[in-house]
Amino acid sequence: MHLRQGLVWLLDRINLKGMHIAAVVSMAVLTIVIIAAELSEGFKGVLTLLAFNHWIAKSIIAFAVFAGITYLMNKHEQGFLDKFDAEQWGKITSISSVLFAVIIFIFFTLQFFS
Amino acid sequence: MINPLIGLHAALGEFAVFAFLWVFVEMFNPNEKSIERAKTAATLGVLLLIGTWFIGGISYIFFYTPDVKPVILAGPDSWAHEIFTETKEHIFLFMPIIAVLALATLNTFGDDIIRNERARIGLMILAGLVVLFGLSMAGMGYLISSGARDALEAGVGLVA
């Protein structure tokens, strides 16, 4: 119960538009990092060096970009919630995430067949 | 030997999917009580996803990569790793982000969701997306374990 109250306290102070932008940007960055690491062994080596395993490094990058942009964009204007269109942003974020997921799947499929 | 971490990873992930399915269903006809239940479900879902992230990471790095990956790659279904493990391990990273976004939407709008149709639909899109990604994870997990089974049936890893 305390944990839920803590999460509620943290998350009901968030600028949702900034958080949606953070989500789209972090997934885009992640997609670029994933493809770059597959195309460049040197880059994959750097990621491995940074965090023991390239997957851990990618996890940290995704979380850091998401948290960082959410924090930077967390300015509340008066009545921001009235202006925020949750449906439109839900669609933008979901279409982006599906698009990035499809790009990743197609990339690994092409890499397998090449 | 069967690694219990794989089962725990899958179980936590499946319960996370159920939690966001619960959120999705509560939003069909929301009232004060269903908003409270949805908040509990979404919080649980986020915690379960973080759990499956850590457990999956541990089993991927310390069990899958040294023991299972070479078997699949040497077997008849190397695509199971090269396409589906690679895709699954990376697309998974989208899920906690979308789940936190759904929880934040629910907490920020709170009871206003009852009157705000667009907020309700926005939340349903995010919760539904977590469910769809979660189901695709389960499907890819099935293909990966089938790849390992096929390799073992083909005699990969047997000492002559």
mmCIF file of C-alpha atoms in Angstrom:
data_model
loop_
_atom_site.group_PDB
_atom_site.id
_atom_site.type_symbol
_atom_site.label_atom_id
_atom_site.label_comp_id
_atom_site.label_asym_id
_atom_site.label_seq_id
_atom_site.Cartn_x
_atom_site.Cartn_y
_atom_site.Cartn_z
ATOM 1 C CA MET A 1 0.000 0.000 0.000
ATOM 2 C CA HIS A 2 2.831 2.426 0.932
ATOM 3 C CA LEU A 3 4.595 1.474 -2.294
ATOM 4 C CA ARG A 4 1.488 2.263 -4.345
ATOM 5 C CA GLN A 5 1.032 5.587 -2.533
ATOM 6 C CA GLY A 6 4.677 6.387 -3.265
ATOM 7 C CA LEU A 7 4.238 5.617 -6.946
ATOM 8 C CA VAL A 8 1.009 7.648 -7.026
ATOM 9 C CA TRP A 9 2.807 10.584 -5.346
ATOM 10 C CA LEU A 10 5.600 10.399 -7.916
ATOM 11 C CA LEU A 11 3.547 9.789 -11.030
ATOM 12 C CA ASP A 12 0.650 12.193 -10.488
ATOM 13 C CA ARG A 13 3.127 15.064 -10.635
ATOM 14 C CA ILE A 14 4.308 14.227 -14.116
ATOM 15 C CA ASN A 15 3.740 16.310 -17.250
ATOM 16 C CA LEU A 16 2.174 13.586 -19.403
ATOM 17 C CA LYS A 17 2.973 15.249 -22.733
ATOM 18 C CA GLY A 18 6.661 15.389 -21.771
ATOM 19 C CA MET A 19 6.516 11.766 -20.680
ATOM 20 C CA HIS A 20 4.991 10.669 -24.004
ATOM 21 C CA ILE A 21 7.726 12.577 -25.889
ATOM 22 C CA ALA A 22 10.320 10.926 -23.605
ATOM 23 C CA ALA A 23 8.866 7.494 -24.399
ATOM 24 C CA VAL A 24 8.936 8.023 -28.186
ATOM 25 C CA VAL A 25 12.468 9.501 -28.116
ATOM 26 C CA SER A 26 13.840 6.738 -25.848
ATOM 27 C CA MET A 27 12.370 4.008 -28.087
ATOM 28 C CA ALA A 28 13.803 5.746 -31.185
ATOM 29 C CA VAL A 29 17.245 6.060 -29.535
ATOM 30 C CA LEU A 30 17.045 2.430 -28.463
ATOM 31 C CA THR A 31 16.227 1.297 -32.013
ATOM 32 C CA ILE A 32 19.194 3.276 -33.396
ATOM 33 C CA VAL A 33 21.545 1.904 -30.700
ATOM 34 C CA ILE A 34 20.358 -1.690 -31.340
ATOM 35 C CA ILE A 35 20.969 -1.445 -35.108
ATOM 36 C CA ALA A 36 24.263 0.451 -34.692
ATOM 37 C CA ALA A 37 25.542 -2.204 -32.264
ATOM 38 C CA GLU A 38 24.769 -4.971 -34.763
ATOM 39 C CA LEU A 39 26.447 -3.136 -37.642
ATOM 40 C CA SER A 40 29.547 -2.086 -35.678
ATOM 41 C CA GLU A 41 31.372 -4.643 -33.520
ATOM 42 C CA GLY A 42 33.411 -1.756 -32.074
ATOM 43 C CA PHE A 43 30.272 0.011 -30.821
ATOM 44 C CA LYS A 44 28.925 -3.243 -29.381
ATOM 45 C CA GLY A 45 32.285 -3.685 -27.636
ATOM 46 C CA VAL A 46 32.010 -0.217 -26.107
ATOM 47 C CA LEU A 47 28.498 -1.026 -24.820
ATOM 48 C CA THR A 48 29.782 -4.296 -23.338
ATOM 49 C CA LEU A 49 32.702 -2.463 -21.740
ATOM 50 C CA LEU A 50 30.358 0.113 -20.207
ATOM 51 C CA ALA A 51 27.986 -2.321 -18.509
ATOM 52 C CA PHE A 52 29.414 -5.891 -18.668
ATOM 53 C CA ASN A 53 26.818 -6.888 -21.305
ATOM 54 C CA HIS A 54 25.531 -4.924 -24.312
ATOM 55 C CA TRP A 55 21.897 -5.677 -23.349
ATOM 56 C CA ILE A 56 22.420 -4.152 -19.874
ATOM 57 C CA ALA A 57 23.974 -1.067 -21.501
ATOM 58 C CA LYS A 58 20.961 -0.734 -23.828
ATOM 59 C CA SER A 59 18.583 -1.113 -20.847
ATOM 60 C CA ILE A 60 20.432 1.651 -18.980
ATOM 61 C CA ILE A 61 20.426 3.929 -22.054
ATOM 62 C CA ALA A 62 16.656 3.437 -22.573
ATOM 63 C CA PHE A 63 15.882 4.134 -18.910
ATOM 64 C CA ALA A 64 18.262 7.122 -18.703
ATOM 65 C CA VAL A 65 16.863 8.781 -21.862
ATOM 66 C CA PHE A 66 13.258 8.180 -20.734
ATOM 67 C CA ALA A 67 13.832 9.448 -17.172
ATOM 68 C CA GLY A 68 16.052 12.340 -18.307
ATOM 69 C CA ILE A 69 13.620 13.751 -20.898
ATOM 70 C CA THR A 70 10.652 13.236 -18.553
ATOM 71 C CA TYR A 71 12.513 15.220 -15.871
ATOM 72 C CA LEU A 72 13.586 17.997 -18.277
ATOM 73 C CA MET A 73 10.070 18.411 -19.677
ATOM 74 C CA ASN A 74 8.318 18.206 -16.336
ATOM 75 C CA LYS A 75 7.024 21.776 -16.233
ATOM 76 C CA HIS A 76 3.372 22.212 -15.406
ATOM 77 C CA GLU A 77 1.490 25.074 -16.968
ATOM 78 C CA GLN A 78 -1.787 26.164 -15.416
ATOM 79 C CA GLY A 79 -4.497 23.766 -16.589
ATOM 80 C CA PHE A 80 -2.057 21.636 -18.600
ATOM 81 C CA LEU A 81 -4.245 18.590 -18.160
ATOM 82 C CA ASP A 82 -7.196 20.286 -19.887
ATOM 83 C CA LYS A 83 -5.038 20.957 -22.946
ATOM 84 C CA PHE A 84 -3.460 17.488 -22.989
ATOM 85 C CA ASP A 85 -5.083 15.112 -25.511
ATOM 86 C CA ALA A 86 -4.412 11.650 -24.026
ATOM 87 C CA GLU A 87 -6.049 9.825 -26.940
ATOM 88 C CA GLN A 88 -3.944 11.588 -29.573
ATOM 89 C CA TRP A 89 -0.721 11.048 -27.609
ATOM 90 C CA GLY A 90 -1.690 7.442 -26.886
ATOM 91 C CA LYS A 91 -2.019 6.880 -30.627
ATOM 92 C CA ILE A 92 1.281 8.650 -31.415
ATOM 93 C CA THR A 93 3.191 6.637 -28.791
ATOM 94 C CA SER A 94 1.590 3.305 -29.699
ATOM 95 C CA ILE A 95 2.059 3.730 -33.466
ATOM 96 C CA SER A 96 5.694 4.791 -32.886
ATOM 97 C CA SER A 97 6.428 1.821 -30.623
ATOM 98 C CA VAL A 98 4.870 -0.681 -33.066
ATOM 99 C CA LEU A 99 6.802 0.948 -35.925
ATOM 100 C CA PHE A 100 10.125 0.706 -34.016
ATOM 101 C CA ALA A 101 9.336 -2.913 -33.069
ATOM 102 C CA VAL A 102 8.656 -3.780 -36.730
ATOM 103 C CA ILE A 103 11.915 -2.062 -37.796
ATOM 104 C CA ILE A 104 13.859 -4.152 -35.245
ATOM 105 C CA PHE A 105 12.167 -7.381 -36.385
ATOM 106 C CA ILE A 106 12.763 -6.645 -40.082
ATOM 107 C CA PHE A 107 16.401 -5.706 -39.386
ATOM 108 C CA PHE A 108 17.170 -9.023 -37.635
ATOM 109 C CA THR A 109 15.239 -10.982 -40.301
ATOM 110 C CA LEU A 110 17.229 -9.331 -43.110
ATOM 111 C CA GLN A 111 20.469 -9.867 -41.187
ATOM 112 C CA PHE A 112 19.672 -13.566 -40.833
ATOM 113 C CA PHE A 113 18.976 -14.011 -44.552
ATOM 114 C CA SER A 114 21.926 -11.927 -45.730
ATOM 115 C CA MET B 1 18.588 -29.220 -15.860
ATOM 116 C CA ILE B 2 15.558 -26.961 -16.198
ATOM 117 C CA ASN B 3 16.400 -23.442 -15.049
ATOM 118 C CA PRO B 4 13.718 -22.141 -12.646
ATOM 119 C CA LEU B 5 14.571 -18.543 -13.576
ATOM 120 C CA ILE B 6 13.041 -19.054 -17.044
ATOM 121 C CA GLY B 7 9.759 -20.189 -15.483
ATOM 122 C CA LEU B 8 9.805 -17.274 -13.028
ATOM 123 C CA HIS B 9 10.569 -14.820 -15.865
ATOM 124 C CA ALA B 10 7.654 -16.157 -17.926
ATOM 125 C CA ALA B 11 5.261 -16.253 -14.949
ATOM 126 C CA LEU B 12 6.008 -12.656 -13.894
ATOM 127 C CA GLY B 13 5.607 -11.515 -17.505
ATOM 128 C CA GLU B 14 2.273 -13.312 -17.897
ATOM 129 C CA PHE B 15 0.904 -11.861 -14.661
ATOM 130 C CA ALA B 16 2.021 -8.402 -15.843
ATOM 131 C CA VAL B 17 0.001 -8.962 -19.040
ATOM 132 C CA PHE B 18 -3.023 -10.019 -16.940
ATOM 133 C CA ALA B 19 -2.623 -6.878 -14.799
ATOM 134 C CA PHE B 20 -2.775 -4.573 -17.839
ATOM 135 C CA LEU B 21 -5.624 -6.607 -19.330
ATOM 136 C CA TRP B 22 -7.406 -5.930 -16.021
ATOM 137 C CA VAL B 23 -6.714 -2.177 -16.430
ATOM 138 C CA PHE B 24 -8.064 -2.345 -20.012
ATOM 139 C CA VAL B 25 -11.281 -4.097 -18.932
ATOM 140 C CA GLU B 26 -11.882 -1.707 -15.989
ATOM 141 C CA MET B 27 -11.883 1.193 -18.448
ATOM 142 C CA PHE B 28 -14.912 -0.038 -20.411
ATOM 143 C CA ASN B 29 -17.314 1.408 -17.859
ATOM 144 C CA PRO B 30 -15.252 3.352 -15.303
ATOM 145 C CA ASN B 31 -16.435 4.570 -11.882
ATOM 146 C CA GLU B 32 -14.584 5.575 -8.681
ATOM 147 C CA LYS B 33 -14.182 1.960 -7.554
ATOM 148 C CA SER B 34 -12.981 0.663 -10.930
ATOM 149 C CA ILE B 35 -10.437 3.530 -11.137
ATOM 150 C CA GLU B 36 -9.045 2.446 -7.747
ATOM 151 C CA ARG B 37 -8.881 -1.191 -8.891
ATOM 152 C CA ALA B 38 -7.199 -0.149 -12.148
ATOM 153 C CA LYS B 39 -4.581 1.841 -10.180
ATOM 154 C CA THR B 40 -3.798 -1.253 -8.093
ATOM 155 C CA ALA B 41 -3.611 -3.433 -11.231
ATOM 156 C CA ALA B 42 -1.384 -0.967 -13.104
ATOM 157 C CA THR B 43 0.978 -0.597 -10.113
ATOM 158 C CA LEU B 44 1.184 -4.387 -9.836
ATOM 159 C CA GLY B 45 1.758 -4.647 -13.584
ATOM 160 C CA VAL B 46 4.653 -2.177 -13.512
ATOM 161 C CA LEU B 47 6.265 -3.989 -10.557
ATOM 162 C CA LEU B 48 5.814 -7.385 -12.258
ATOM 163 C CA LEU B 49 7.375 -6.035 -15.466
ATOM 164 C CA ILE B 50 10.370 -4.686 -13.532
ATOM 165 C CA GLY B 51 10.641 -8.132 -11.882
ATOM 166 C CA THR B 52 10.518 -10.003 -15.197
ATOM 167 C CA TRP B 53 13.065 -7.505 -16.625
ATOM 168 C CA PHE B 54 15.597 -8.343 -13.870
ATOM 169 C CA ILE B 55 14.924 -12.099 -13.776
ATOM 170 C CA GLY B 56 14.933 -12.307 -17.586
ATOM 171 C CA GLY B 57 18.179 -10.321 -17.707
ATOM 172 C CA ILE B 58 19.886 -12.614 -15.207
ATOM 173 C CA SER B 59 18.779 -15.786 -17.006
ATOM 174 C CA TYR B 60 19.652 -14.308 -20.427
ATOM 175 C CA ILE B 61 23.190 -13.331 -19.401
ATOM 176 C CA PHE B 62 24.140 -16.218 -17.094
ATOM 177 C CA PHE B 63 22.097 -19.139 -18.486
ATOM 178 C CA TYR B 64 20.813 -18.527 -22.012
ATOM 179 C CA THR B 65 23.920 -16.920 -23.558
ATOM 180 C CA PRO B 66 26.511 -19.514 -22.417
ATOM 181 C CA ASP B 67 24.325 -22.679 -22.479
ATOM 182 C CA VAL B 68 21.270 -22.378 -24.753
ATOM 183 C CA LYS B 69 22.349 -19.949 -27.493
ATOM 184 C CA PRO B 70 25.198 -22.176 -28.818
ATOM 185 C CA VAL B 71 22.827 -25.183 -28.915
ATOM 186 C CA ILE B 72 20.180 -23.298 -30.938
ATOM 187 C CA LEU B 73 22.803 -21.860 -33.313
ATOM 188 C CA ALA B 74 24.239 -25.334 -33.968
ATOM 189 C CA GLY B 75 20.768 -26.834 -34.507
ATOM 190 C CA PRO B 76 18.402 -26.833 -37.502
ATOM 191 C CA ASP B 77 16.465 -23.727 -36.320
ATOM 192 C CA SER B 78 19.201 -21.128 -35.836
ATOM 193 C CA TRP B 79 16.647 -18.490 -36.916
ATOM 194 C CA ALA B 80 14.988 -19.008 -33.516
ATOM 195 C CA HIS B 81 17.917 -17.171 -31.920
ATOM 196 C CA GLU B 82 19.076 -14.945 -34.742
ATOM 197 C CA ILE B 83 15.637 -13.494 -35.465
ATOM 198 C CA PHE B 84 13.404 -14.122 -32.461
ATOM 199 C CA THR B 85 15.715 -13.953 -29.426
ATOM 200 C CA GLU B 86 17.365 -10.852 -30.843
ATOM 201 C CA THR B 87 13.972 -9.236 -31.515
ATOM 202 C CA LYS B 88 12.444 -10.317 -28.179
ATOM 203 C CA GLU B 89 15.299 -9.173 -25.940
ATOM 204 C CA HIS B 90 15.224 -5.715 -27.514
ATOM 205 C CA ILE B 91 11.504 -5.068 -28.022
ATOM 206 C CA PHE B 92 10.951 -6.098 -24.393
ATOM 207 C CA LEU B 93 12.698 -2.878 -23.352
ATOM 208 C CA PHE B 94 9.732 -0.886 -24.740
ATOM 209 C CA MET B 95 7.296 -2.538 -22.340
ATOM 210 C CA PRO B 96 8.303 -1.000 -18.971
ATOM 211 C CA ILE B 97 8.307 2.448 -20.621
ATOM 212 C CA ILE B 98 4.753 2.055 -21.972
ATOM 213 C CA ALA B 99 3.586 0.487 -18.689
ATOM 214 C CA VAL B 100 4.922 3.429 -16.624
ATOM 215 C CA LEU B 101 3.232 5.789 -19.089
ATOM 216 C CA ALA B 102 -0.104 3.979 -18.569
ATOM 217 C CA LEU B 103 0.286 4.147 -14.779
ATOM 218 C CA ALA B 104 1.153 7.861 -14.943
ATOM 219 C CA THR B 105 -1.894 8.547 -17.160
ATOM 220 C CA LEU B 106 -4.138 6.728 -14.691
ATOM 221 C CA ASN B 107 -2.705 8.525 -11.648
ATOM 222 C CA THR B 108 -2.652 11.972 -13.244
ATOM 223 C CA PHE B 109 -6.246 11.924 -14.513
ATOM 224 C CA GLY B 110 -7.572 9.848 -11.595
ATOM 225 C CA ASP B 111 -11.377 10.065 -11.345
ATOM 226 C CA ASP B 112 -11.481 12.570 -14.257
ATOM 227 C CA ILE B 113 -11.208 9.502 -16.518
ATOM 228 C CA ILE B 114 -14.894 8.843 -15.777
ATOM 229 C CA ARG B 115 -15.826 12.112 -17.555
ATOM 230 C CA ASN B 116 -12.861 12.472 -19.951
ATOM 231 C CA GLU B 117 -13.519 10.082 -22.844
ATOM 232 C CA ARG B 118 -10.244 10.871 -24.624
ATOM 233 C CA ALA B 119 -8.195 10.157 -21.462
ATOM 234 C CA ARG B 120 -10.025 6.844 -21.057
ATOM 235 C CA ILE B 121 -9.308 5.826 -24.666
ATOM 236 C CA GLY B 122 -5.676 7.021 -24.384
ATOM 237 C CA LEU B 123 -5.214 4.813 -21.318
ATOM 238 C CA MET B 124 -6.898 1.837 -23.018
ATOM 239 C CA ILE B 125 -4.542 2.196 -26.009
ATOM 240 C CA LEU B 126 -1.474 2.087 -23.711
ATOM 241 C CA ALA B 127 -2.788 -0.813 -21.580
ATOM 242 C CA GLY B 128 -3.781 -2.734 -24.734
ATOM 243 C CA LEU B 129 -0.334 -2.141 -26.186
ATOM 244 C CA VAL B 130 1.338 -3.664 -23.096
ATOM 245 C CA VAL B 131 -0.952 -6.697 -23.495
ATOM 246 C CA LEU B 132 -0.153 -7.064 -27.217
ATOM 247 C CA PHE B 133 3.607 -6.709 -26.696
ATOM 248 C CA GLY B 134 3.378 -9.169 -23.781
ATOM 249 C CA LEU B 135 1.558 -11.748 -25.897
ATOM 250 C CA SER B 136 4.127 -11.345 -28.683
ATOM 251 C CA MET B 137 6.876 -11.970 -26.056
ATOM 252 C CA ALA B 138 5.154 -15.247 -25.092
ATOM 253 C CA GLY B 139 4.897 -16.255 -28.759
ATOM 254 C CA MET B 140 8.562 -15.522 -29.410
ATOM 255 C CA GLY B 141 9.499 -17.388 -26.204
ATOM 256 C CA TYR B 142 7.664 -20.430 -27.588
ATOM 257 C CA LEU B 143 9.617 -20.232 -30.883
ATOM 258 C CA ILE B 144 12.946 -19.878 -29.033
ATOM 259 C CA SER B 145 12.311 -22.866 -26.735
ATOM 260 C CA SER B 146 11.142 -24.874 -29.794
ATOM 261 C CA GLY B 147 14.454 -24.009 -31.479
ATOM 262 C CA ALA B 148 16.369 -25.351 -28.474
ATOM 263 C CA ARG B 149 14.231 -28.527 -28.346
ATOM 264 C CA ASP B 150 14.714 -29.164 -32.076
ATOM 265 C CA ALA B 151 18.482 -28.790 -31.672
ATOM 266 C CA LEU B 152 18.535 -31.300 -28.799
ATOM 267 C CA GLU B 153 16.376 -33.746 -30.794
ATOM 268 C CA ALA B 154 18.865 -33.404 -33.673
ATOM 269 C CA GLY B 155 21.616 -34.503 -31.271
ATOM 270 C CA VAL B 156 23.309 -31.124 -30.808
ATOM 271 C CA GLY B 157 25.256 -31.011 -27.567
ATOM 272 C CA LEU B 158 25.482 -34.797 -27.183
ATOM 273 C CA VAL B 159 28.939 -36.158 -26.395
ATOM 274 C CA ALA B 160 29.868 -39.067 -28.706
#
